[in-house]
Amino acid sequence: MSASYAIIRPGDILRRPKGLHEHVGVAWFDGRVLHNSPRRGEHLSSVDEFAAGRAVRVQPTPTHYRSRVLANGAAVLRAPRGYHLLRNNCEHTAHYVVHGRPTSPQLLAWTVIALFGAFVALR
């Protein structure tokens, strides 16, 4: 693990820019990142591979979430699913591992923007 990533603790949510949105993963207990990508689905990779040359932003997770992260993340790794933009993207995976429910706030925001744009265009 690079020295620049020394503040990452297991269970923290990691974010890095990817086009118009962010790629999201969860710091795993062995120094790697659990994330979901279109080419590989849900998997573990090094922090450097996850970063893909971009700056990584760390969103700390409270310590009392660690047991949930371990249990949910282990379940994901036992039966990894493929990537699906609407049903199982990187944010769905990270939110499931940390919070126990697969959600994608970025997808919701883009949906609201698209619906608003369609509404404005129809007026």
Coordinates of C-alpha atoms in Angstrom, one line a residue:
M1 CA 0.0 0.0 0.0
S2 CA 1.4 3.4 -0.9
A3 CA 2.3 5.8 1.8
S4 CA -0.3 8.3 0.5
Y5 CA -3.0 5.8 1.5
A6 CA -1.8 5.3 5.1
I7 CA -5.0 6.9 6.5
I8 CA -7.3 4.3 5.0
R9 CA -8.9 2.0 7.5
P10 CA -10.9 -1.2 6.8
G11 CA -14.5 -0.4 6.0
D12 CA -13.8 3.2 4.8
I13 CA -15.6 4.1 1.5
L14 CA -13.1 5.1 -1.2
R15 CA -14.0 7.4 -4.1
R16 CA -12.2 8.5 -7.1
P17 CA -13.2 10.5 -10.2
K18 CA -14.4 8.5 -13.2
G19 CA -15.7 10.7 -16.0
L20 CA -18.8 12.6 -14.8
H21 CA -19.2 10.4 -11.7
E22 CA -17.2 8.7 -9.0
H23 CA -16.0 5.1 -8.8
V24 CA -16.7 3.8 -5.3
G25 CA -15.2 0.9 -3.3
V26 CA -14.7 -0.2 0.3
A27 CA -11.3 -0.6 2.0
W28 CA -10.9 -4.3 2.8
F29 CA -9.1 -5.8 5.8
D30 CA -6.0 -6.9 4.0
G31 CA -5.2 -3.5 2.4
R32 CA -7.1 -4.1 -0.8
V33 CA -10.3 -2.5 -2.1
L34 CA -13.6 -4.4 -2.6
H35 CA -15.4 -2.8 -5.6
N36 CA -17.4 -3.5 -8.7
S37 CA -16.3 -2.7 -12.2
P38 CA -17.9 -3.4 -15.6
R39 CA -15.1 -5.7 -16.8
R40 CA -14.5 -7.7 -13.6
G41 CA -17.7 -7.4 -11.5
E42 CA -17.3 -7.5 -7.7
H43 CA -13.7 -8.2 -6.8
L44 CA -10.7 -7.2 -4.7
S45 CA -7.9 -5.1 -6.1
S46 CA -5.0 -3.1 -4.8
V47 CA -5.6 0.5 -3.9
D48 CA -3.4 1.6 -6.7
E49 CA -5.4 -0.4 -9.2
F50 CA -8.6 1.0 -7.8
A51 CA -7.2 4.6 -8.0
A52 CA -6.2 4.1 -11.7
G53 CA -3.8 7.1 -11.3
R54 CA -6.4 9.4 -9.9
A55 CA -6.7 10.9 -6.4
V56 CA -8.7 8.8 -3.9
R57 CA -11.0 10.5 -1.5
V58 CA -11.6 8.6 1.8
Q59 CA -15.0 8.7 3.5
P60 CA -14.4 7.3 7.0
T61 CA -16.8 4.6 8.3
P62 CA -17.5 4.5 12.0
T63 CA -15.6 1.8 13.9
H64 CA -18.8 0.1 15.0
Y65 CA -19.6 -0.7 11.4
R66 CA -16.6 -2.9 10.9
S67 CA -18.3 -6.2 11.8
R68 CA -21.1 -5.5 9.4
V69 CA -18.5 -4.6 6.7
L70 CA -16.7 -7.9 7.3
A71 CA -19.9 -10.0 7.2
N72 CA -21.5 -8.2 4.1
G73 CA -18.2 -8.0 2.3
A74 CA -17.5 -11.7 2.9
A75 CA -20.9 -12.5 1.5
V76 CA -20.2 -10.5 -1.6
L77 CA -16.8 -12.2 -2.1
R78 CA -18.3 -15.7 -1.7
A79 CA -20.8 -15.1 -4.5
P80 CA -19.6 -12.1 -6.5
R81 CA -22.1 -10.6 -8.9
G82 CA -21.4 -8.9 -12.2
Y83 CA -21.7 -5.2 -12.9
H84 CA -25.0 -3.7 -13.9
L85 CA -25.4 0.0 -14.2
L86 CA -29.0 0.1 -12.9
R87 CA -29.0 -2.8 -10.4
N88 CA -25.5 -3.6 -9.3
N89 CA -23.0 -0.8 -9.9
C90 CA -19.9 0.1 -7.8
E91 CA -22.0 2.3 -5.5
H92 CA -24.6 -0.4 -4.9
T93 CA -21.9 -2.8 -3.9
A94 CA -20.1 -0.4 -1.5
H95 CA -23.4 0.8 0.1
Y96 CA -24.5 -2.8 0.6
V97 CA -21.2 -3.8 2.2
V98 CA -21.1 -0.8 4.6
H99 CA -24.8 -0.1 5.2
G100 CA -26.5 -3.4 4.5
R101 CA -28.6 -2.1 1.6
P102 CA -27.6 -1.6 -2.1
T103 CA -28.2 2.0 -3.0
S104 CA -26.7 4.3 -5.6
P105 CA -27.1 8.0 -4.8
Q106 CA -25.2 9.0 -7.9
L107 CA -27.7 7.0 -10.1
L108 CA -30.6 8.5 -8.3
A109 CA -29.2 12.0 -8.9
W110 CA -28.6 11.4 -12.6
T111 CA -32.2 10.0 -12.9
V112 CA -33.7 13.1 -11.2
I113 CA -31.6 15.3 -13.5
A114 CA -32.7 13.4 -16.6
L115 CA -36.4 13.5 -15.6
F116 CA -36.2 17.2 -14.8
G117 CA -34.6 17.8 -18.2
A118 CA -37.3 15.8 -20.0
F119 CA -40.0 17.8 -18.1
V120 CA -38.4 21.1 -19.1
A121 CA -38.0 20.0 -22.7
L122 CA -41.7 19.0 -22.9
R123 CA -42.9 22.4 -21.6

